[in-house]
């Protein structure tokens, strides 16, 4: 099957058709309409074989994740997604692969009403880049630089499942079958916290999604906001699978430095805590207070039962990869 | 040097700063403002080592081309570029490579006032995906589907230099040094015909940029417009380097099927020919009438001195790769 037919069959005629798309896949560029009084929001993430997924990863999972990680960036901005461009580099014109990949992609696209408006298909080592576009009302975007001393630090959902999946895959940790299945589901089919992001537009002073790990992503907020933070590791919402598979200190470490959980990390001033609690249902996901923003630029201080707790070693951990919008 | 520092040094603090960018590189997503009464235009192109450039290609050329090919899509839409997201996958964190790549990228970005608003940097085989965003006034975009029987078919600039460069590199053709230098410049540092695209908004019924080769890109217009075409190969603006390096029939073939010239191919109704001639200077590039649109769906008919001329064999030519916006 020729490339043009492959694209038409699996990408041009599938998924949501939005009224704000004037011209979709098939011309030199796509044309869309941005609502008045809204800003355009743009996020870009690349996934590369052997860096972001294992060579035996299912194409459906790759299709799901490449859109979900961009949607997670949108959640962290309090933004509403609308259109995506999908650039796929494939070693061979493998119709079965494209079909399963597109199934994973469109499951997410349909759920969040995102129209695929274009992209590119090229030959080479397996790589997928998605550029997601959408909107946010003027002055309502959640950015990294708004955290203030005294704000409470929250995280959605639970932490560590994706790192546990990777560690298990690399035979570093034995994980019980029922735990592994749940952890793998979170790694392979992450769900962007878009509803939570919408609620947080009215409550949070800053937000980021946890792609590189709690410590590293919290550092981004602290650096951008010129503040420091105290985190009580006893309050971390560590996933049950991680707690049951590791000793306590190792579980805490995994929750602190494990990436790819795509939960939201955000800061809320004292006077907005009530709003947050009142809108707990609308958040669509549990959330946990894990610490507080402090003044100064002394970085992250960990405590446990009122005692200092050592920072895990991040050396050698920083991906060359990261999410840089 | 760590990735975040690399990005800050070479991408965050360089190039044009546009007033319509509310938030650029460095958060979960970028925020920009689209003018009222204009549509958002989005194009995406990926370049992969060994598919789109040779392993010894200069990083500056790769940086130039990855933006230029997207700008060429914008030219073919009559659109005005504004912001680009740049996703780079690199085997190693090679600062020298990133510096030269960014020099090539920002030369083009500065010339056309494009701000880099984000992207991603990942580890893996060398691949670059640029997603370009910009505007076009409502109902003014040049699309592929507007060609009508009787319209004249034009092409800007000259054809074949890029194919000649590739053929010379593969030792298939001997090219004189002075010709080779000029042909290589066109291949390595293509210039998008943006000024021409702006003029054509008022004159052309359809347009496309020549990335896959004249025959193939003309076919896209004909298929989208449900028309056919007659091309007089004697009128093709074949580059002097190609004419001097090949016999006549081979030169014609190279002009017909050689890709990557990034000239514009467009159709103009009889009544707009005068407008086009009057605005020849504003086009910023010479242009040549090479044939005429015909009714029906009989594809492309080539003629020379009033005689039928054989269509070159495209078998095995279609890239797996293509520009699909």
XYZ file of C-alpha atoms in Angstrom:
650
model
C 0.000 0.000 0.000
C 1.388 3.368 -1.001
C 1.989 6.019 1.594
C -0.784 8.342 0.455
C -3.337 5.536 0.625
C -2.019 4.475 4.037
C -2.498 7.986 5.357
C -5.936 8.359 3.838
C -7.119 5.006 5.143
C -5.887 5.328 8.706
C -5.688 9.055 9.407
C -7.682 11.257 7.025
C -11.108 9.786 7.413
C -11.185 8.834 11.095
C -11.845 10.435 14.438
C -13.697 13.564 15.490
C -14.595 16.156 12.838
C -14.577 19.530 14.563
C -16.476 22.547 13.267
C -13.453 24.784 13.888
C -11.361 22.876 11.324
C -11.621 24.618 7.938
C -9.161 22.304 6.144
C -7.728 19.097 7.635
C -5.318 16.439 6.372
C -4.403 16.525 2.676
C -3.187 19.985 1.627
C 0.110 21.790 2.199
C -1.124 22.929 5.615
C -4.229 22.711 7.784
C -6.535 25.667 8.471
C -8.404 26.091 11.751
C -10.297 28.763 13.646
C -9.210 29.923 17.119
C -12.051 31.368 19.250
C -11.897 35.099 19.991
C -10.702 35.957 23.508
C -8.762 32.711 23.759
C -5.056 32.150 23.439
C -3.632 29.429 21.239
C -1.852 26.725 23.275
C 0.880 24.578 21.644
C 2.667 21.536 23.093
C 5.108 19.147 21.389
C 6.428 15.775 22.523
C 8.525 13.177 20.768
C 8.647 9.475 21.597
C 11.606 7.420 20.387
C 12.028 3.651 20.399
C 14.446 2.490 23.110
C 14.242 5.891 24.824
C 10.509 6.211 25.568
C 9.243 2.733 24.805
C 10.663 -0.748 24.492
C 11.098 -2.302 21.056
C 8.308 -4.792 21.883
C 5.842 -2.049 22.911
C 2.433 -2.463 21.321
C 1.722 0.044 18.522
C -1.643 0.745 20.214
C 0.153 1.845 23.374
C 2.563 4.041 21.379
C -0.398 5.647 19.583
C -2.165 6.231 22.909
C 0.849 7.590 24.732
C 2.124 9.976 22.060
C -1.145 11.910 22.234
C -1.707 11.404 25.990
C 1.636 12.946 26.981
C 0.789 16.101 25.045
C -2.699 16.161 26.566
C -0.981 15.937 29.948
C 0.960 19.113 29.107
C -2.383 20.711 28.277
C -3.828 19.547 31.617
C -0.872 21.186 33.357
C -1.718 24.470 31.581
C -5.473 24.261 32.327
C -5.947 24.216 28.549
C -8.534 22.664 26.254
C -7.161 20.515 23.399
C -8.505 20.804 19.847
C -6.177 19.638 17.040
C -3.081 17.477 16.679
C -0.413 17.034 14.002
C 1.191 13.589 14.029
C 4.632 13.011 12.495
C 5.523 9.316 12.250
C 8.900 7.947 11.201
C 8.679 4.215 10.453
C 11.334 1.719 9.298
C 8.945 0.132 6.774
C 5.485 0.854 5.423
C 3.902 -1.682 7.820
C 0.127 -1.487 7.432
C -0.625 -3.630 10.498
C 1.571 -1.396 12.670
C -0.083 1.755 11.338
C -3.549 0.297 11.925
C -2.854 -0.587 15.574
C -1.011 2.681 16.206
C -3.920 4.647 14.779
C -6.383 2.653 16.916
C -4.510 3.736 20.060
C -4.242 7.319 18.836
C -7.906 7.665 17.909
C -9.147 6.092 21.158
C -7.603 9.064 22.939
C -8.489 11.587 20.209
C -12.157 10.577 20.319
C -12.339 10.643 24.097
C -11.003 14.209 24.236
C -12.512 15.448 20.929
C -9.159 16.113 19.254
C -9.059 16.192 15.440
C -5.919 15.007 13.626
C -5.339 17.821 11.115
C -2.040 16.771 9.539
C 1.471 15.554 10.041
C 4.076 13.697 8.060
C 5.017 10.084 7.366
C 8.676 9.381 6.759
C 11.001 6.413 6.552
C 13.594 5.857 9.269
C 14.009 4.665 12.863
C 10.732 4.505 14.810
C 9.925 7.985 16.179
C 6.635 9.796 16.745
C 6.240 13.544 17.311
C 2.841 15.002 18.166
C 2.201 18.735 18.144
C -1.032 19.472 19.997
C -2.942 22.732 19.598
C -5.866 24.110 21.597
C -7.039 27.050 23.690
C -7.077 28.646 27.075
C -8.941 31.833 28.117
C -6.719 34.928 28.389
C -4.961 35.170 31.778
C -6.243 31.751 32.856
C -3.324 29.503 31.899
C -1.581 27.630 34.715
C 2.108 28.376 34.431
C 5.145 27.230 36.352
C 6.168 30.583 37.712
C 3.245 31.472 39.983
C 4.056 29.500 43.171
C 4.241 31.664 46.317
C 5.719 31.000 49.749
C 3.021 29.426 51.922
C 1.154 27.731 49.039
C 0.319 24.082 49.603
C 1.805 21.504 47.223
C -0.495 18.843 45.819
C -0.255 15.896 43.491
C -3.065 14.007 41.728
C -3.486 10.220 41.684
C -0.638 7.960 42.764
C 3.065 7.823 41.998
C 5.535 5.179 40.916
C 3.565 2.802 38.686
C 5.414 3.698 35.497
C 8.847 3.440 37.105
C 7.791 0.083 38.584
C 6.759 -1.151 35.127
C 10.117 -0.155 33.651
C 12.065 -1.687 36.571
C 10.098 -4.922 36.263
C 10.686 -5.021 32.506
C 14.420 -4.620 33.121
C 14.219 -7.528 35.631
C 15.310 -5.248 38.452
C 12.228 -5.900 40.625
C 9.818 -8.799 41.069
C 6.226 -7.585 40.945
C 3.124 -9.690 41.685
C 1.078 -10.363 38.547
C -2.045 -8.460 39.652
C 0.015 -5.402 40.599
C 2.050 -5.563 37.433
C -1.018 -5.541 35.222
C -2.341 -2.376 36.859
C 1.060 -0.658 36.795
C 1.566 -1.565 33.142
C -1.848 -0.157 32.280
C -0.831 3.181 33.782
C 2.483 3.168 31.896
C 1.075 2.040 28.544
C -2.233 3.915 28.614
C -1.777 7.058 30.730
C -4.814 9.299 31.184
C -4.210 13.048 31.012
C -5.745 14.916 33.971
C -7.595 17.408 31.782
C -10.655 17.800 34.025
C -8.387 18.489 36.994
C -6.508 21.094 34.961
C -9.767 22.924 34.208
C -10.690 23.053 37.923
C -7.182 24.173 38.863
C -7.445 27.261 36.635
C -9.525 28.719 39.482
C -7.447 27.449 42.396
C -3.775 26.830 41.597
C -0.927 29.329 41.407
C 1.291 26.962 39.388
C 1.141 23.497 37.828
C 3.261 20.989 35.912
C 2.718 17.399 34.863
C 5.019 14.739 36.264
C 6.900 13.393 33.277
C 10.502 13.472 34.538
C 9.731 12.577 38.166
C 8.356 14.495 41.167
C 11.677 15.945 42.338
C 12.734 17.104 38.895
C 9.355 18.520 37.899
C 8.921 20.238 41.271
C 12.338 21.808 40.697
C 11.035 23.316 37.466
C 8.231 25.036 39.391
C 10.592 26.183 42.157
C 13.167 27.550 39.713
C 10.529 29.337 37.644
C 8.871 30.778 40.770
C 12.066 31.548 42.744
C 10.892 29.648 45.801
C 11.807 26.480 47.706
C 9.712 23.630 49.080
C 9.304 21.226 51.975
C 7.862 17.807 51.110
C 6.686 15.298 53.718
C 7.531 11.923 52.170
C 5.087 10.217 54.579
C 2.286 11.939 52.649
C 3.353 10.820 49.157
C 0.521 8.947 47.409
C 2.696 5.966 46.538
C 0.924 3.380 44.390
C -0.096 0.167 46.145
C 1.846 -1.865 43.578
C 5.038 0.004 44.493
C 4.399 -0.275 48.245
C 3.853 -4.034 47.960
C 6.909 -4.598 45.746
C 9.614 -2.574 47.537
C 10.831 -1.737 51.024
C 9.620 1.629 52.341
C 12.669 3.731 51.476
C 12.913 2.275 47.973
C 9.202 2.892 47.436
C 9.623 6.524 48.510
C 12.569 6.891 46.159
C 10.589 5.466 43.258
C 7.729 7.889 43.959
C 10.186 10.808 44.131
C 12.254 10.180 41.027
C 10.157 7.873 38.821
C 8.960 9.598 35.665
C 6.097 9.110 33.199
C 3.261 9.023 35.744
C 1.576 12.030 34.084
C -0.055 13.150 37.316
C -0.387 16.867 38.007
C 1.807 18.624 40.565
C 0.377 21.989 41.621
C 0.425 24.684 44.252
C -2.657 26.142 45.969
C -2.772 29.145 48.308
C -4.367 28.671 51.745
C -7.459 30.672 50.746
C -8.144 28.389 47.745
C -7.965 25.091 49.660
C -11.695 25.279 50.315
C -12.486 25.745 46.605
C -10.323 22.765 45.781
C -12.088 20.536 48.334
C -15.523 21.709 47.140
C -14.609 20.755 43.584
C -13.033 17.428 44.435
C -15.537 15.511 42.284
C -14.997 17.763 39.262
C -11.259 17.104 39.536
C -12.000 13.558 38.363
C -9.059 12.137 40.317
C -8.004 12.029 43.992
C -5.378 14.549 45.080
C -3.044 14.718 48.061
C -1.279 17.542 49.864
C 2.404 16.555 50.066
C 4.076 19.719 51.350
C 4.357 23.472 51.290
C 6.157 26.166 49.332
C 8.836 28.087 51.280
C 10.654 31.308 50.521
C 14.196 31.563 49.222
C 15.930 29.406 46.667
C 17.181 26.562 48.850
C 15.567 23.892 46.677
C 13.688 20.916 48.032
C 13.781 19.833 51.681
C 12.360 16.384 52.436
C 11.003 15.502 55.893
C 9.444 12.419 57.471
C 7.783 12.413 60.902
C 9.276 15.829 61.548
C 12.832 14.660 60.762
C 14.961 15.541 57.752
C 14.867 12.820 55.106
C 17.706 12.428 52.570
C 17.204 13.584 48.987
C 17.576 10.664 46.561
C 20.535 10.726 44.216
C 19.428 12.122 40.859
C 22.837 11.653 39.251
C 22.611 9.718 36.090
C 18.876 9.890 36.260
C 18.180 12.965 34.149
C 16.919 11.728 30.831
C 18.656 13.280 27.944
C 14.986 13.314 27.040
C 12.526 15.686 28.609
C 9.275 17.482 28.003
C 10.137 20.991 26.940
C 6.687 21.810 25.506
C 26.173 20.248 29.352
C 22.757 19.168 30.577
C 19.808 19.188 28.264
C 17.972 22.065 29.930
C 21.044 24.275 29.715
C 21.579 23.251 26.085
C 18.026 24.266 25.217
C 18.243 27.536 27.107
C 21.566 28.446 25.567
C 20.736 27.670 21.948
C 16.969 27.987 21.666
C 15.259 29.938 24.459
C 17.101 33.199 24.243
C 17.681 33.590 20.520
C 15.848 34.766 17.444
C 12.880 37.066 16.941
C 10.691 37.935 19.942
C 7.205 38.484 18.619
C 4.567 40.529 20.426
C 1.921 37.875 19.757
C 3.814 35.312 21.866
C 2.469 35.385 25.436
C 4.619 32.486 26.701
C 7.470 30.892 24.731
C 9.942 28.082 25.438
C 10.108 26.782 29.000
C 6.658 25.861 30.315
C 4.415 22.850 29.628
C 3.100 24.572 26.506
C 3.467 27.848 24.634
C 0.760 30.534 24.520
C 0.232 32.785 21.516
C -2.367 35.162 20.137
C -3.998 34.617 16.724
C -5.287 37.820 15.057
C -9.050 38.163 14.722
C -10.415 37.464 11.229
C -7.461 35.225 10.424
C -7.317 31.466 10.310
C -4.578 29.515 12.033
C -2.336 27.680 9.547
C -0.388 24.570 10.633
C 2.262 22.622 8.688
C 4.495 19.767 9.860
C 7.545 18.223 8.231
C 10.035 15.665 9.466
C 13.607 15.231 8.218
C 15.390 11.945 8.884
C 19.066 11.119 8.416
C 19.649 8.908 5.341
C 16.143 9.686 4.065
C 16.198 13.493 3.742
C 19.866 14.268 4.222
C 23.170 12.444 4.009
C 25.003 11.444 7.209
C 27.710 14.020 6.395
C 25.196 16.874 5.930
C 26.180 20.025 7.780
C 24.075 20.678 10.910
C 23.611 24.260 9.661
C 22.000 22.966 6.463
C 19.731 20.615 8.435
C 18.685 23.510 10.690
C 18.004 25.697 7.652
C 16.103 23.074 5.677
C 13.852 21.781 8.479
C 12.323 25.237 8.837
C 12.520 26.162 5.141
C 10.493 23.136 3.990
C 7.671 24.118 6.340
C 7.885 27.734 5.200
C 7.565 26.387 1.660
C 4.269 24.729 2.637
C 3.182 28.118 3.973
C 4.183 29.786 0.704
C 2.028 27.255 -1.149
C -0.945 28.245 1.062
C -0.352 32.004 0.684
C 0.126 32.037 4.465
C 2.198 34.175 6.823
C 4.436 32.245 9.257
C 4.674 33.205 12.924
C 5.816 30.484 15.344
C 7.611 27.137 15.142
C 7.984 24.151 17.478
C 11.187 22.202 16.894
C 11.507 18.562 18.012
C 15.061 17.244 17.751
C 16.118 13.643 18.293
C 19.908 13.363 18.631
C 22.163 10.339 19.226
C 24.269 12.234 21.775
C 24.123 15.572 23.557
C 26.564 17.125 21.068
C 26.866 20.834 21.846
C 28.769 21.681 18.661
C 26.097 20.016 16.536
C 23.302 21.847 18.381
C 25.105 25.166 17.997
C 25.535 24.805 14.220
C 22.033 23.410 13.774
C 20.580 26.349 15.690
C 22.631 28.796 13.589
C 21.029 27.413 10.432
C 17.575 27.412 12.006
C 17.774 30.975 13.325
C 19.151 32.378 10.051
C 15.845 31.381 8.476
C 13.738 32.238 11.547
C 15.168 35.752 11.682
C 14.747 36.364 7.974
C 11.046 35.458 8.106
C 10.330 36.712 11.652
C 9.439 33.289 13.058
C 9.731 32.768 16.826
C 10.698 29.335 18.159
C 8.092 28.777 20.893
C 8.899 25.248 22.031
C 9.620 21.700 21.040
C 11.339 18.697 22.531
C 14.863 17.288 22.706
C 15.171 13.530 22.868
C 17.843 10.882 22.506
C 17.803 8.565 19.496
C 18.563 8.422 15.761
C 18.933 11.859 14.154
C 15.465 13.188 13.273
C 14.012 16.706 13.248
C 10.312 17.573 13.147
C 9.196 21.182 12.809
C 5.579 22.225 13.315
C 5.057 25.707 11.890
C 2.106 27.896 12.843
C 0.898 31.158 11.313
C -2.076 32.877 9.708
C -3.977 33.487 6.530
C -6.985 35.791 6.047
C -10.346 33.981 5.894
C -11.140 32.648 2.391
C -7.714 33.656 1.059
C -5.745 30.415 1.479
C -4.389 28.812 -1.693
C -5.545 25.209 -1.696
C -4.967 22.304 -4.034
C -8.543 21.808 -5.105
C -9.280 25.041 -6.964
C -7.735 24.404 -10.404
C -10.185 24.792 -13.305
C -10.041 23.655 -16.915
C -8.399 26.401 -18.952
C -6.214 27.736 -16.109
C -2.561 28.226 -16.988
C 0.043 26.220 -15.089
C 3.090 28.034 -13.747
C 6.197 27.209 -11.808
C 8.584 29.579 -9.988
C 12.365 29.566 -10.302
C 14.150 26.634 -11.928
C 13.917 22.884 -11.562
C 16.337 20.021 -11.033
C 19.150 21.455 -8.888
C 18.353 19.369 -5.837
C 18.027 16.134 -7.797
C 21.327 16.978 -9.515
C 23.005 17.461 -6.134
C 21.767 14.087 -4.916
C 22.764 12.338 -8.166
C 26.223 13.886 -8.014
C 26.618 12.867 -4.382
C 25.694 9.295 -5.306
C 28.350 9.454 -8.088
C 25.708 8.966 -10.751
C 26.512 12.176 -12.639
C 29.610 14.282 -13.154
C 28.872 17.946 -12.550
C 31.247 20.857 -13.189
C 32.478 22.447 -9.966
C 30.864 25.867 -10.520
C 27.499 24.282 -11.343
C 27.721 21.896 -8.419
C 28.282 24.668 -5.926
C 25.160 26.508 -7.051
C 23.058 23.329 -7.156
C 24.241 22.317 -3.691
C 23.344 25.741 -2.317
C 19.784 25.279 -3.551
C 19.579 21.791 -2.031
C 21.192 22.679 1.310
C 19.729 26.170 1.765
C 16.362 26.298 -0.026
C 14.472 29.592 0.089
C 10.715 29.390 0.592
C 8.756 31.444 -1.951
C 6.731 33.296 0.678
C 6.502 36.618 -1.178
C 5.250 34.789 -4.263
C 2.639 32.978 -2.158
C 1.298 36.316 -0.885
C 0.930 37.664 -4.440
C -0.696 34.431 -5.614
C -3.488 34.772 -3.033
C -4.954 37.308 -5.468
C -4.242 35.444 -8.708
C -3.991 31.665 -8.362
C -6.787 29.094 -8.200
C -4.512 26.426 -6.686
C -0.932 26.006 -5.511
C 1.475 23.436 -4.108
C 5.189 23.463 -3.408
C 7.411 21.057 -5.331
C 8.793 18.716 -2.726
C 8.163 15.316 -4.307
C 8.784 16.390 -7.915
C 6.768 18.296 -10.531
C 4.819 15.301 -11.872
C 3.887 13.993 -8.457
C 2.991 17.377 -6.968
C 1.019 18.376 -10.068
C -0.884 15.098 -9.659
C -1.907 16.181 -6.165
C -3.462 19.358 -7.587
C -5.144 17.481 -10.452
C -6.569 14.805 -8.143
C -7.813 17.367 -5.617
C -9.346 19.520 -8.391
C -10.691 16.659 -10.578
C -8.964 17.966 -13.690
C -6.115 16.936 -16.022
C -3.193 18.861 -17.487
C -1.054 19.322 -20.564
C 2.574 20.276 -19.943
C 4.949 21.458 -22.679
C 8.336 20.080 -21.621
C 10.072 22.570 -23.924
C 8.901 25.302 -21.546
C 10.211 23.740 -18.334
C 12.585 26.131 -16.526
C 15.346 23.557 -16.222
C 18.323 24.780 -14.207
C 21.455 25.634 -16.193
C 23.471 23.203 -14.073
C 21.167 20.354 -15.090
C 21.147 21.383 -18.774
C 24.941 21.469 -18.846
C 25.346 18.145 -17.033
C 22.860 15.903 -18.858
C 21.535 15.196 -22.339
C 18.235 16.895 -23.155
C 15.870 14.020 -22.366
C 17.628 13.227 -19.094
C 17.519 16.892 -18.116
C 13.768 16.994 -18.808
C 13.294 13.849 -16.742
C 15.221 15.332 -13.832
C 13.091 18.498 -13.961
C 9.897 16.419 -14.062
C 10.576 13.950 -11.279
C 13.312 15.509 -9.135
C 12.078 16.525 -5.694
C 13.139 19.022 -3.032
C 13.325 22.116 -5.270
C 10.710 23.918 -3.127
C 9.495 26.014 -6.031
C 5.789 26.826 -6.264
C 3.546 25.146 -8.814
C 0.282 27.035 -9.344
C -2.648 27.579 -11.653
C -3.871 30.981 -12.871
C -7.056 31.693 -14.840
C -6.729 33.581 -18.126
C -8.233 36.748 -16.594
C -5.593 36.846 -13.830
C -2.547 36.511 -16.100
C -2.341 40.296 -16.334
C -2.359 40.705 -12.547
C 0.407 38.147 -12.287
C 2.574 39.941 -14.881
C 1.956 43.320 -13.210
C 3.134 41.920 -9.891
C 6.162 40.105 -11.264
C 8.542 42.124 -9.077
C 6.549 41.486 -5.913
C 6.709 37.759 -6.643
C 10.415 37.967 -5.794
C 11.288 35.143 -8.188
C 10.902 34.503 -11.927
C 7.991 32.299 -12.999
C 7.247 30.354 -16.159
C 4.077 29.120 -17.813
C 4.569 25.407 -18.495
C 1.126 24.240 -19.581
C -2.606 24.360 -19.138
C -5.286 22.659 -17.075
C -7.705 20.438 -19.058
C -11.047 18.895 -18.134
C -11.588 15.275 -17.178
C -9.407 13.048 -15.075
C -6.960 11.756 -17.676
C -3.939 12.829 -15.654
C -0.895 14.514 -17.156
C -0.193 14.703 -20.879
C 3.311 15.837 -21.878
C 4.020 17.477 -25.243
C 7.105 18.864 -26.999
C 6.974 20.879 -30.219
C 3.346 19.838 -30.633
C 4.160 16.117 -30.341
C 3.322 13.773 -27.466
C 6.282 13.270 -25.152
C 6.555 10.125 -22.996
C 5.830 10.336 -19.263
C 8.893 9.384 -17.222
C 8.686 6.196 -15.214
C 7.752 7.070 -11.636
C 7.890 3.440 -10.472
C 10.142 3.056 -7.542
C 10.433 6.789 -7.311
C 7.681 7.588 -4.797
C 9.391 8.302 -1.504
C 7.934 6.432 1.378
C 8.463 9.947 2.639
C 6.276 12.843 1.618
C 4.991 16.193 2.748
C 1.509 15.620 4.088
C 1.306 18.950 5.961
